Coordinates of C-alpha atoms in Angstrom, one line a residue:
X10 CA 40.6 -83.0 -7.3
X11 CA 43.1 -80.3 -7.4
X12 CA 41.4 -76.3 -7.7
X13 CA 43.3 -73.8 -8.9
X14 CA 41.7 -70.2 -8.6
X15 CA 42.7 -66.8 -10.4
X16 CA 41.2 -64.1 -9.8
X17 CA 41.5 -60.4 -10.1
X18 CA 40.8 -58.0 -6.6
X19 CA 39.2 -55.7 -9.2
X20 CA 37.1 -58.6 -10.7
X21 CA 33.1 -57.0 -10.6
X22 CA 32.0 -60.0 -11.7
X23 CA 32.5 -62.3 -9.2
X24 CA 34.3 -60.9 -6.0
X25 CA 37.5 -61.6 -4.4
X26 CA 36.2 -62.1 -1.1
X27 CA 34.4 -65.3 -3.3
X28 CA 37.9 -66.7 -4.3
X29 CA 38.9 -66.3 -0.3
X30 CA 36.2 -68.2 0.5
X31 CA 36.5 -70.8 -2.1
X32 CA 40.5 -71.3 -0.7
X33 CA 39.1 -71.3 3.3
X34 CA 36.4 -74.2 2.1
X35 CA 38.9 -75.9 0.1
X36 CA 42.1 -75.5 3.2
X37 CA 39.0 -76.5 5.8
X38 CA 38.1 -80.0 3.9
X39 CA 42.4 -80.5 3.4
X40 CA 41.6 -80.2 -0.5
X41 CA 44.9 -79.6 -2.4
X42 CA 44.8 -75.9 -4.0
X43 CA 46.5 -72.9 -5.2
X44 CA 45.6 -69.3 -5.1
X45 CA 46.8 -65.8 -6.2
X46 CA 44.9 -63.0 -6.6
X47 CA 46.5 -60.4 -9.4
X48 CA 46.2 -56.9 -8.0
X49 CA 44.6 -54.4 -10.2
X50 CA 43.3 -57.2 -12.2
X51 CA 39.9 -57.5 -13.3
X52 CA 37.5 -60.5 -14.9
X53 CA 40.1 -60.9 -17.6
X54 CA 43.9 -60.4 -17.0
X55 CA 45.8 -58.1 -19.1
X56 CA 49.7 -57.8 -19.7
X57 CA 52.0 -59.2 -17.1
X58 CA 49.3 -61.3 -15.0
X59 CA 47.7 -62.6 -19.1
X60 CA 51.0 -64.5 -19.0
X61 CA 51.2 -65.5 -15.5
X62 CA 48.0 -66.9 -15.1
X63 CA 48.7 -69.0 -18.7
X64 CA 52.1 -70.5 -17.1
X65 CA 50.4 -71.1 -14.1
X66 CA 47.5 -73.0 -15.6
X67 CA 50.0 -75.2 -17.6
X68 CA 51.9 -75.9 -14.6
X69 CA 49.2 -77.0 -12.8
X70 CA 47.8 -79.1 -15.2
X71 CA 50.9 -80.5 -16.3
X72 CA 51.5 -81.5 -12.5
X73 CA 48.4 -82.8 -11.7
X74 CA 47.5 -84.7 -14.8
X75 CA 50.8 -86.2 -15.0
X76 CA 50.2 -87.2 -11.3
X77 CA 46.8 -88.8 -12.1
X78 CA 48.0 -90.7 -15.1
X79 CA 50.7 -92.0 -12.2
X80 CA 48.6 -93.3 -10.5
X81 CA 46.2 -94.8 -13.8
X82 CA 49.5 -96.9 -14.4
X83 CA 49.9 -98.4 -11.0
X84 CA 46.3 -99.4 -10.8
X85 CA 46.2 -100.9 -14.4
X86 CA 49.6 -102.5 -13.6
X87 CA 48.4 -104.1 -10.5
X88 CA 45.3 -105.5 -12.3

């Protein structure tokens, strides 16, 4: 399935050099992904990247699950 990853390159919790590696894995296997890394960001987002990372996530959702109920109709069509 699709990954989208947020992250923060002040994030103490979990490290952006994890994200990174996440995206290599994920471009290595061809899995479809998106990135971005909001400088001075931390864990949670605040301000500007609060809202960004909100449109983003409804994009990406709205894309992909309206992709996968696509292809839902095709198969149950072809049945």
């Amino acid at each position: 399935p699709p990954v989208l990853i947020l992250h923060g390159d002040r994030d103490v919790v979990g490290p952006g050099s994890r994200a990174r590696e996440v995206a290599r894995w994920l471009k290595r296997i061809g899995a479809t992904y998106e990135m971005k890394i909001y400088p001075g960001q931390g864990h949670v987002f605040r301000g500007p990247a609060r809202t960004d990372s909100f449109q983003r996530s409804a994009d990406f959702l709205a894309r992909y699950l309206q992709a996968e109920e696509r292809v839902e109709e095709t198969s149950a069509a072809r049945r």
